Coordinates of C-alpha atoms and ligand atoms in Angstrom, one line a residue:
Chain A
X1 CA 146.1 88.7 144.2
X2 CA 144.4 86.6 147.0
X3 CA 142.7 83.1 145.2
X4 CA 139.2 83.1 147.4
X5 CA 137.7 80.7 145.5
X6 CA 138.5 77.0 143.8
X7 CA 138.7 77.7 140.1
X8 CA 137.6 74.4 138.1
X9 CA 139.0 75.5 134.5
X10 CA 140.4 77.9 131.9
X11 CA 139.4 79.0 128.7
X12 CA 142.5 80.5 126.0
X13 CA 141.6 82.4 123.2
X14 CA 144.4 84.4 120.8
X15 CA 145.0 84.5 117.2
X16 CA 148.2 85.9 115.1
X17 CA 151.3 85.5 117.5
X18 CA 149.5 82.9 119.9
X19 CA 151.7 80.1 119.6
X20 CA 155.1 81.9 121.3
X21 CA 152.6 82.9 123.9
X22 CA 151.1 80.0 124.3
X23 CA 154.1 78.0 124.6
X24 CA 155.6 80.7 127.1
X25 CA 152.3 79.5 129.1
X26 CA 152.1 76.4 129.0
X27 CA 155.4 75.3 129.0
X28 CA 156.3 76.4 132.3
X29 CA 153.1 73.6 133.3
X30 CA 153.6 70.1 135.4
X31 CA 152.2 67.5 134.2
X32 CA 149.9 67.0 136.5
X33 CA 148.1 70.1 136.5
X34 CA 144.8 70.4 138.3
X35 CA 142.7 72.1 136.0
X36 CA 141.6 71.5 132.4
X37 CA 142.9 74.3 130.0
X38 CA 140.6 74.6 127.1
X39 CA 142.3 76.4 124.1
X40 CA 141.1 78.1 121.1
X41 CA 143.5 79.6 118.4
X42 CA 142.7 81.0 115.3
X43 CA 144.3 78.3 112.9
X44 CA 144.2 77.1 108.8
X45 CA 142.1 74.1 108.2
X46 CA 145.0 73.1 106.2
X47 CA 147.3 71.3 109.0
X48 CA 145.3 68.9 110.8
X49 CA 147.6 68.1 114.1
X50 CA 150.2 70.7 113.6
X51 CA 149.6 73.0 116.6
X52 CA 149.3 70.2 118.4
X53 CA 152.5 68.8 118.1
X54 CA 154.6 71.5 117.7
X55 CA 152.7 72.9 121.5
X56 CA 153.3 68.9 123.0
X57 CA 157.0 68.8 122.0
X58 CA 157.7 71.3 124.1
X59 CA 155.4 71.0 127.2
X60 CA 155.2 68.4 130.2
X61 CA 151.7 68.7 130.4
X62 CA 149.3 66.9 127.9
X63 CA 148.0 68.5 124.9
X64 CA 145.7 66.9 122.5
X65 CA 142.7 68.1 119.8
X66 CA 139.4 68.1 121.2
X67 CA 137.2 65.3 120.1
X68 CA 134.0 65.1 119.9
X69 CA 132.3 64.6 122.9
X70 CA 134.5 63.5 124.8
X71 CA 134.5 64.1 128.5
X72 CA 137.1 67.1 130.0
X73 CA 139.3 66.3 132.2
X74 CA 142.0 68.2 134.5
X75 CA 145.5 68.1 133.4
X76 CA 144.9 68.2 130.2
X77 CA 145.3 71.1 127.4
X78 CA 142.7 70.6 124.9
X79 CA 143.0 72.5 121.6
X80 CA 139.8 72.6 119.0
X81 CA 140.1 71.5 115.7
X82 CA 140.6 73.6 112.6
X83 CA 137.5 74.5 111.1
X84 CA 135.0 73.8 113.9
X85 CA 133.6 75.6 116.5
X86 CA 133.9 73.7 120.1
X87 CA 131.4 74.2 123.0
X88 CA 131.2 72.7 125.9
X89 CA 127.8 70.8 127.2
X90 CA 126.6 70.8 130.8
X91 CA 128.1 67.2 131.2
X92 CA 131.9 68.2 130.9
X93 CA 131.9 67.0 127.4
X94 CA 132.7 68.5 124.4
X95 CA 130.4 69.4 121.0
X96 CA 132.0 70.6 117.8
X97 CA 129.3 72.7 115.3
X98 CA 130.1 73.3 111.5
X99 CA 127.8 76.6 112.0
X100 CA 128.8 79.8 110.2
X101 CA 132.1 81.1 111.2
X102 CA 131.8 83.7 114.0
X103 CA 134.5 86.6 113.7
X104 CA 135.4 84.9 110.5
X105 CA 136.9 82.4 112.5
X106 CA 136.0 78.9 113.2
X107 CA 136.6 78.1 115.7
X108 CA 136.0 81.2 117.4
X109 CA 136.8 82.2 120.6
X110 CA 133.2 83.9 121.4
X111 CA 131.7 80.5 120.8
X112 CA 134.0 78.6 123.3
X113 CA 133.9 81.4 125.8
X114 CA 130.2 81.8 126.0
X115 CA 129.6 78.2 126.1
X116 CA 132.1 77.7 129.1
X117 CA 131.1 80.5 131.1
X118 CA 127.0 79.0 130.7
X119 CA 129.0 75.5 132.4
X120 CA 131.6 76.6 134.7
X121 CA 129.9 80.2 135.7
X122 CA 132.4 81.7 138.7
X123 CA 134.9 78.7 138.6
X124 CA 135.9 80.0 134.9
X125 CA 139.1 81.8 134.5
X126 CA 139.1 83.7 130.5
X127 CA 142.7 84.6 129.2
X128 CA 142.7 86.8 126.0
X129 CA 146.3 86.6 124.4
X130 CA 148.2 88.5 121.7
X131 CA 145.5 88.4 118.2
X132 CA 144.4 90.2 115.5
X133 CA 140.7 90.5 115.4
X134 CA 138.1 91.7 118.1
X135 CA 137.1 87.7 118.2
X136 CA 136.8 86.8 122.2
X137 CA 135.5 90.3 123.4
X138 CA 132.0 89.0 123.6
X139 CA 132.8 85.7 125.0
X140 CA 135.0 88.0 128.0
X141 CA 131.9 89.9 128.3
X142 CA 129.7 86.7 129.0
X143 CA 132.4 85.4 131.4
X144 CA 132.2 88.4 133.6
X145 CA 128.3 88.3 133.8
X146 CA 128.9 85.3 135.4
X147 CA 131.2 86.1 137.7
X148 CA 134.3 84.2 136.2
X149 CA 137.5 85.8 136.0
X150 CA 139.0 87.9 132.8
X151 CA 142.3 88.1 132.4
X152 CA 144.2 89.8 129.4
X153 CA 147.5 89.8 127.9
X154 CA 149.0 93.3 128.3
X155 CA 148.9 95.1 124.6
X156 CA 152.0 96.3 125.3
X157 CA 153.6 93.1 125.2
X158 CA 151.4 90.8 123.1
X159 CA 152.8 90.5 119.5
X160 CA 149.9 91.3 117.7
X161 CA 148.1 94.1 120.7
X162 CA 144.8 94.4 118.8
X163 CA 142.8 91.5 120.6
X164 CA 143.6 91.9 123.6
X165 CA 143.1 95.8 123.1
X166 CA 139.4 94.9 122.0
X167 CA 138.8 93.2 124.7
X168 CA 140.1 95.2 126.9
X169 CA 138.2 98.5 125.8
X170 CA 134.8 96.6 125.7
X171 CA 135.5 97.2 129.7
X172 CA 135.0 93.6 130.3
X173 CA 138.7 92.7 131.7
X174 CA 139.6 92.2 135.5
X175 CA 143.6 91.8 135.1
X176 CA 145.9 93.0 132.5
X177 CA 148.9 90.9 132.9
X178 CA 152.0 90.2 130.9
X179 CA 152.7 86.8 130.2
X180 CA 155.0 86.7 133.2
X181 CA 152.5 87.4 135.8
X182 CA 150.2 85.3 134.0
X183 CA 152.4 82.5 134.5
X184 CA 152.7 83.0 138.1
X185 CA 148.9 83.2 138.8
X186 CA 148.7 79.7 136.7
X187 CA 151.1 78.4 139.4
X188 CA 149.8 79.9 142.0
X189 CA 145.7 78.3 141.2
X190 CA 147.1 75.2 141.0
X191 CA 149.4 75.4 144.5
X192 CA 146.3 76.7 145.8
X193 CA 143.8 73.5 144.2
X194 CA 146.8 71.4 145.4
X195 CA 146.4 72.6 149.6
X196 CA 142.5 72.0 149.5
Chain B
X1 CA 121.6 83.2 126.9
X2 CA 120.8 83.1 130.5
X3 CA 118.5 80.2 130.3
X4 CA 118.1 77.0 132.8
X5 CA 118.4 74.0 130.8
X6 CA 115.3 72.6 132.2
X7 CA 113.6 75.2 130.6
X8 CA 115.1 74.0 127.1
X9 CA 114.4 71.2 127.6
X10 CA 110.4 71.8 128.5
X11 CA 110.7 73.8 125.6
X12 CA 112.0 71.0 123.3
X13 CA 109.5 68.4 124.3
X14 CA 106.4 71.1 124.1
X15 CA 107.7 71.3 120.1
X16 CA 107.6 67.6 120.1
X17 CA 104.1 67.7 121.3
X18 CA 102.8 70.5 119.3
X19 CA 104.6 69.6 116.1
X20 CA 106.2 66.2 115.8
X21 CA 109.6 67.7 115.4
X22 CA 111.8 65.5 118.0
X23 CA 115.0 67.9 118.9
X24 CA 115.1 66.6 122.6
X25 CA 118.3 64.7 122.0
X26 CA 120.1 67.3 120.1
X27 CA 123.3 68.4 121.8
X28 CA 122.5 70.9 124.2
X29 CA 125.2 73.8 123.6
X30 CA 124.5 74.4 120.4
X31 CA 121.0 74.5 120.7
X32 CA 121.4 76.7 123.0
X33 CA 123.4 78.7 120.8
X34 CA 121.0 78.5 117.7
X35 CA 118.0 79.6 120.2
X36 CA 120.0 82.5 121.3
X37 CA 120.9 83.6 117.9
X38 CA 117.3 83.2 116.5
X39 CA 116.1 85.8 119.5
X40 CA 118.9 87.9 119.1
X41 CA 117.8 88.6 114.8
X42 CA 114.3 89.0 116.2
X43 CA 115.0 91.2 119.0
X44 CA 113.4 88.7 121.6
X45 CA 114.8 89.3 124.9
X46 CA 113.0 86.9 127.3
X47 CA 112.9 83.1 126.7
X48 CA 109.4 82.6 128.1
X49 CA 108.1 84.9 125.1
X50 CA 110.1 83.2 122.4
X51 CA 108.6 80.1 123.7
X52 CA 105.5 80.8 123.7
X53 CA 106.2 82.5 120.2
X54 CA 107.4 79.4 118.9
X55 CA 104.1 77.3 119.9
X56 CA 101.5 80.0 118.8
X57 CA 103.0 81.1 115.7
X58 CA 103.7 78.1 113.2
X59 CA 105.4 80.2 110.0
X60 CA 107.9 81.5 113.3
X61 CA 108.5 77.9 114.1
X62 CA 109.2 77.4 110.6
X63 CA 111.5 79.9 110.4
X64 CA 113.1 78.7 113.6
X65 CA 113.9 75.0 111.9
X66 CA 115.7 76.9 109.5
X67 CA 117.8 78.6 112.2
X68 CA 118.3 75.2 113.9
X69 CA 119.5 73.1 110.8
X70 CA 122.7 74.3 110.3
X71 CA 123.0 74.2 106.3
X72 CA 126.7 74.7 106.2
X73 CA 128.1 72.9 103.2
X74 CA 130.4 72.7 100.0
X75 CA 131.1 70.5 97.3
X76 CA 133.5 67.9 97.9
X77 CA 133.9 69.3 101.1
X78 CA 137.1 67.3 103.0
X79 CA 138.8 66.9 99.5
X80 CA 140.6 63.5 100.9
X81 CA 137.5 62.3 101.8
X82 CA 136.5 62.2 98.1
X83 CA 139.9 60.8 97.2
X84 CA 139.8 57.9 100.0
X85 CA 136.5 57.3 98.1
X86 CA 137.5 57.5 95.0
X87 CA 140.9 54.9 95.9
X88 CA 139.1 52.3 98.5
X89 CA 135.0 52.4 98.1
X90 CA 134.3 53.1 94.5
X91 CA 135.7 49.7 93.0
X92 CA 133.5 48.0 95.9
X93 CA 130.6 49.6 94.4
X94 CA 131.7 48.4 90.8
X95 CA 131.2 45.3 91.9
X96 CA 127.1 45.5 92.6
X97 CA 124.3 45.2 89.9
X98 CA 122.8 47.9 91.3
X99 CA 123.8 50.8 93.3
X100 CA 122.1 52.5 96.2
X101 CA 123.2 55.5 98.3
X102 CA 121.6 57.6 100.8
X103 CA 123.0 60.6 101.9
X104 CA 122.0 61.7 104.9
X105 CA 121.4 65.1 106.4
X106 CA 122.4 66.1 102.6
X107 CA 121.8 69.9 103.6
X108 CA 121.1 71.9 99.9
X109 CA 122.6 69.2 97.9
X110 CA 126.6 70.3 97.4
X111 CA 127.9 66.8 98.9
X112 CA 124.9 64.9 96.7
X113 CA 126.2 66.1 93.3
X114 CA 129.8 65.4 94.4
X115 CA 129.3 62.1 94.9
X116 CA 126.8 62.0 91.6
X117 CA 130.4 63.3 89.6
X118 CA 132.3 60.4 91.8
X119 CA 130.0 57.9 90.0
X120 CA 129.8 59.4 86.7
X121 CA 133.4 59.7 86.4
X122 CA 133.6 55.5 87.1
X123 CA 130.6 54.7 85.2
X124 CA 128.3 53.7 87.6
X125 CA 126.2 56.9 87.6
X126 CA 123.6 55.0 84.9
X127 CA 122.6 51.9 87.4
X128 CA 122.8 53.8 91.2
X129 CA 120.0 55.7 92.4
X130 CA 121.0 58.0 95.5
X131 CA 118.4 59.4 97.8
X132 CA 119.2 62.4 99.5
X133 CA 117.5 63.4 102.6
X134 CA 116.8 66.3 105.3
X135 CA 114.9 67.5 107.9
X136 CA 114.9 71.1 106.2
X137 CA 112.2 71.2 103.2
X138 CA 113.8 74.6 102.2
X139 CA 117.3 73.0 102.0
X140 CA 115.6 70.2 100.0
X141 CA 113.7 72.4 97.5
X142 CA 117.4 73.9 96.6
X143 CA 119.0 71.0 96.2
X144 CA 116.1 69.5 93.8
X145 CA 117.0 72.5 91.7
X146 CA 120.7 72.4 91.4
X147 CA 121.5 75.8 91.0
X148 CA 124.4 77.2 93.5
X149 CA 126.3 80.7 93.9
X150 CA 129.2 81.0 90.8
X151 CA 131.2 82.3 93.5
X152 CA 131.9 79.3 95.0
X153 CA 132.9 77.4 92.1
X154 CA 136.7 78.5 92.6
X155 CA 136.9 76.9 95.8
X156 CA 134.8 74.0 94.4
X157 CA 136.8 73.6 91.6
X158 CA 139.8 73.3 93.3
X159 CA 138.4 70.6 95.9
X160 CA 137.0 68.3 93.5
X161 CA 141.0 69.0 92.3
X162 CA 142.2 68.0 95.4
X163 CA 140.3 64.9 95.5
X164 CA 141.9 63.3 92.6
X165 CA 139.6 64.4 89.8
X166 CA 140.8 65.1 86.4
X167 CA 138.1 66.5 84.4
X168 CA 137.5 70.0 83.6
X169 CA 135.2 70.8 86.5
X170 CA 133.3 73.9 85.0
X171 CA 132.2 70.9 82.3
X172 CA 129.7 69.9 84.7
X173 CA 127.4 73.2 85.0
X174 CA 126.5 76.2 82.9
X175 CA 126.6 79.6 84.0
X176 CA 123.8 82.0 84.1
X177 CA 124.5 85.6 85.9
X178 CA 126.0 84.8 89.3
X179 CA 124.6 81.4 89.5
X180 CA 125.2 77.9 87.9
X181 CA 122.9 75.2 87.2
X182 CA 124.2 71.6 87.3
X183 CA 124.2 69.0 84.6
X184 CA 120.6 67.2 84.0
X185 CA 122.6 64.0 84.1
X186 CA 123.6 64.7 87.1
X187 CA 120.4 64.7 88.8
X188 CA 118.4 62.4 87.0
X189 CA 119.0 59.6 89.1
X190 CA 118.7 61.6 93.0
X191 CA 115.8 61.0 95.0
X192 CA 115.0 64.5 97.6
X193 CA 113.1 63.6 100.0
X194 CA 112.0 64.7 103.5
X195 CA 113.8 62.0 106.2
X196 CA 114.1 62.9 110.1
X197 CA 117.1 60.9 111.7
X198 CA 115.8 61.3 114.7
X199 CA 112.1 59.6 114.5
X200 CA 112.1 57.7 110.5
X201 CA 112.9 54.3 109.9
X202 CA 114.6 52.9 107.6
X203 CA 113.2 53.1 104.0
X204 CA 115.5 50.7 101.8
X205 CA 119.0 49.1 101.8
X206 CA 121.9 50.8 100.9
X207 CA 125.9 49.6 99.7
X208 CA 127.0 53.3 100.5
X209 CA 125.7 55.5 103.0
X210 CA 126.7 59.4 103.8
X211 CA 126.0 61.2 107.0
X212 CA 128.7 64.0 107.4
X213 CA 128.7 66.7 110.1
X214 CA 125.2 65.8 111.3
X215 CA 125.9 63.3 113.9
X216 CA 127.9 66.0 115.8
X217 CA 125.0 68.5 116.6
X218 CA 122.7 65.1 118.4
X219 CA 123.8 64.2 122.0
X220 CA 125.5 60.4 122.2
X221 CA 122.1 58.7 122.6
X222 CA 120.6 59.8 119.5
X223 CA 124.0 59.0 117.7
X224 CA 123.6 55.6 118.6
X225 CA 120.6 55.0 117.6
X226 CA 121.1 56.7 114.4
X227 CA 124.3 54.8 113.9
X228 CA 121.7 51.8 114.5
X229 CA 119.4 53.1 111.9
X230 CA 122.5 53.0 109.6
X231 CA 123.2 49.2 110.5
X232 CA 119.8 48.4 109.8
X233 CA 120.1 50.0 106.3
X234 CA 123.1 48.5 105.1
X235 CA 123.6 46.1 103.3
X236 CA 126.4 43.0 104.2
X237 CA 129.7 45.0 103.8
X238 CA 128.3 48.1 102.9
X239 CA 130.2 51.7 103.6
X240 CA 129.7 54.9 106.1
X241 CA 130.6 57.0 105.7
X242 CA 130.8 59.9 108.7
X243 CA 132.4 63.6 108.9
X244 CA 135.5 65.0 110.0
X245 CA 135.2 64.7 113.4
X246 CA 132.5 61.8 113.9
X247 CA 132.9 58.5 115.1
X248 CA 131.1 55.3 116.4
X249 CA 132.6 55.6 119.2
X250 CA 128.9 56.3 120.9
X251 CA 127.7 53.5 119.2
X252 CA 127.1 50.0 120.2
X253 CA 127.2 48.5 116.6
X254 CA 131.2 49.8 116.8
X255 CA 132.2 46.0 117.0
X256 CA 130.0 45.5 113.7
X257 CA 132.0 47.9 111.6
X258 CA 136.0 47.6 110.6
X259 CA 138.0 50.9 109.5
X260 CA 137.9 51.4 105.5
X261 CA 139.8 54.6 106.2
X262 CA 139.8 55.7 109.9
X263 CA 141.7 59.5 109.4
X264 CA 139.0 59.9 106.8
X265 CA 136.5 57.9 109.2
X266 CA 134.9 55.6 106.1
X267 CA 133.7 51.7 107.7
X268 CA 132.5 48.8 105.8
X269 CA 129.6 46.8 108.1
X270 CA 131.4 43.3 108.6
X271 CA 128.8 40.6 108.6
Ligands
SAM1 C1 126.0 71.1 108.7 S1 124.8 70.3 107.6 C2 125.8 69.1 106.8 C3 125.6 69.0 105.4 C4 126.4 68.0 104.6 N1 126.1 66.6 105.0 C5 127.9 68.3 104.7 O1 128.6 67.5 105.5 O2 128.4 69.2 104.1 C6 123.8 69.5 108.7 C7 122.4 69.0 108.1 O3 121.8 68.1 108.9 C8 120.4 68.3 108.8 N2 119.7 67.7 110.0 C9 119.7 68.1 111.3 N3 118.9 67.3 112.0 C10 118.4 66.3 111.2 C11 117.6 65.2 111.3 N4 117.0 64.9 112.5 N5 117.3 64.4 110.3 C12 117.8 64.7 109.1 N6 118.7 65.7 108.8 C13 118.9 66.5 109.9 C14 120.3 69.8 108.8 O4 119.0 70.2 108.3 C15 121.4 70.2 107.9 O5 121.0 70.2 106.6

């Protein structure tokens, strides 16, 4: 697929079965990556920094928990905390809500997605990995109305097919990929960022 | 919600104007989100109507305050919170004639009786007075009245657990049907009352103040000056305590507070 535009960062959203795919993604990552990659996975309040660790031990690039208001930067994978939702404000910086959960998840991927695609409009890439619940479809749909780019895991492959099904039938996905081609098109944006 | 934030912003300082509630320095994303929601229940597709909804209709504006002041809460919510407590602050507390504690942005009441059973379980419930306060009246009138779903109490039960208490939990409420009222002694020593962050001073001096998972929905500026509010109202070597996820880093009193507990984000003021 021909890159026409500069892409400024990407949203992740899976549940049950996201951390072999995320790893398979991010893994394959320099460090230096030119985008920021802004993560949400369903996960138990119960272990704080867990994800986190167990993602950075096997990745170049650098992973760490959303904070707070902090500002986002490229080259960095952010993750948000257990038991809050994360949005993103029109600053580059990060909010966290204790609001309701959404999905019954919190964080949810709805709440990230929507909130990104209100910031980053056309220069937002949305990946949907392997999951559980239909948590992300609505977020996909907002990305599209703004012209960003929706990308899904294919069901086929994805360990757990039914979120990336969801999202999928809601009509609201440009590519279905498997996690290979998915990898190559993460390459291939930041080659691309990397010429300009 | 396809909205310019300009517009939200008009819209935020026309509510200031009309009714003295300041939300201009609320953190824009999830004001956003809590507008959206609010139109979305009442079937309110443009944003110039639910504007001008907002400023005609009071009892709609009231409604929309309720929308905007997230009341999520438990009891001992962040068990190691109440156990950092419990181990570092409490036996600073001992130490005082007289014991004041505000919590702020108290919600209905959950983390006001959990720190009423932290005092009553070291004795100090008889000389401290702790005034809880909110924006959100409604919030406020449940809290007065103590009375909260039975179905929670599992989950209750087994934080106040995790935060190093020993009693028998259920000891400190009866049950009625599917609700339970708390203990009398509980509340005869908490002050409700009506307290905006973002425009009221500071209304006494405290050794322990508690604003959890408030700060987060205000944009830096209004955290700082809130954090400076805080200053103001403690007194020498008194305790924050903050949420989860909230820090001073926004704040230009940092320098004028050292780390109790910094994973479970408790500071003492040090002058
Ligand atoms: C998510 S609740 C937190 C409740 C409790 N402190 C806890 O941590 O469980 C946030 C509370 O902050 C209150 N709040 C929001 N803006 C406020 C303001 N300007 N002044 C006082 N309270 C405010 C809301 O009404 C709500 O009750």
């Amino acid at each position: 697929m021909d890159i026409d535009h500069t892409y400024e960062a990407i949203v992740i959203g899976t549940s049950a079965g996201g951390l072999s795919a995320l790893t398979a993604l991010l893994s394959i990552l320099p460090s230096y990556y030119s985008l920021p990659i802004i993560i949400v996975q369903h996960r138990s309040k119960d272990h704080q920094n867990l994800l986190e660790e167990v993602l950075q031990s096997k990745c170049l690039i650098k992973i760490q928990q959303a904070e707070e208001k902090e500002s986002i930067l490229a080259g960095v994978v952010y993750i948000a905390p257990p038991n809050y939702h994360l949005l993103i404000e029109r600053d580059y910086t990060f909010s966290l809500t204790s609001d309701e959960p959404v999905n019954y998840s919190r964080p949810s991927i709805d709440v990230l997605f929507e909130s990104a695609a209100l910031v980053y409009a056309n220069k937002l890439i949305g990946i949907i990995l392997t999951g559980t619940n239909r948590d992300g479809s609505e977020g996909m749909s907002v990305i599209k109305q703004y012209a960003g780019l929706t990308i899904a895991q294919d069901p086929k492959e994805a360990e757990f097919p039914a979120m990336p099904l969801a999202a999928i039938q809601a009509h609201v996905i440009e590519q279905v990929w498997q996690l290979a081609e998915i990898q190559k098109f993460l390459i291939n944006i930041h080659a691309d960022n990397e010429k300009r | 919600m396809n909205v310019e934030s300009k517009e939200i912003k008009q819209l935020l300082q026309s509510i200031l104007s009309a009714y003295g509630y300041d939300f201009t320095e609320y953190a824009e994303a999830s004001v956003r989100r809590r507008m959206s929601l609010f139109m979305s229940t009442r079937k309110i597709t443009a944003f110039p109507d639910f504007a001008h909804l907002l400023l005609r209709d009071e009892m709609i504006f009231e409604q929309f305050i309720q929308e905007l002041s997230v009341t999520v809460t438990e009891m001992f919510r962040d068990p190691d919170f109440y156990k950092s407590l419990r181990d570092h602050v409490i036996k600073r507390l001992a130490t005082y004639p007289f014991i004041k504690v505000w919590v702020a942005g108290c919600a209905t009441g959950e983390e006001v009786y959990s720190i009423a059973i932290l005092l009553k379980e070291a004795n100090l419930l008889d000389r401290a007075v702790i005034y809880a306060t909110d924006i959100n009246q409604r919030s406020l009138q449940i809290a007065k009245e103590g009375v909260f779903p039975i179905d929670r109490m599992k989950q209750y039960t087994q934080n106040y657990q995790h935060s190093g208490g020993t009693e028998s939990f259920s000891d400190y409420y009866t049950s009625k049907y599917d609700s339970v009222l708390f203990d009398k002694s509980l509340r005869k020593n908490i002050v409700f009352s009506s307290h905006n962050l973002a425009v009221d001073k500071s209304f006494n001096e405290f050794q322990l103040i508690l604003c959890r998972n408030v700060l987060i929905y205000f944009n830096q500026q209004l955290q700082n000056k809130v954090i400076n509010l805080f200053y103001e109202s403690l007194c020498p070597f008194g305790i924050l305590g903050l949420g989860n996820k909230e820090s001073l880093l926004f704040s230009e009193k940092k320098s004028f507070f050292d780390d109790v507990d910094r994973k479970e984000k408790i500071f003492i003021k040090n002058i």
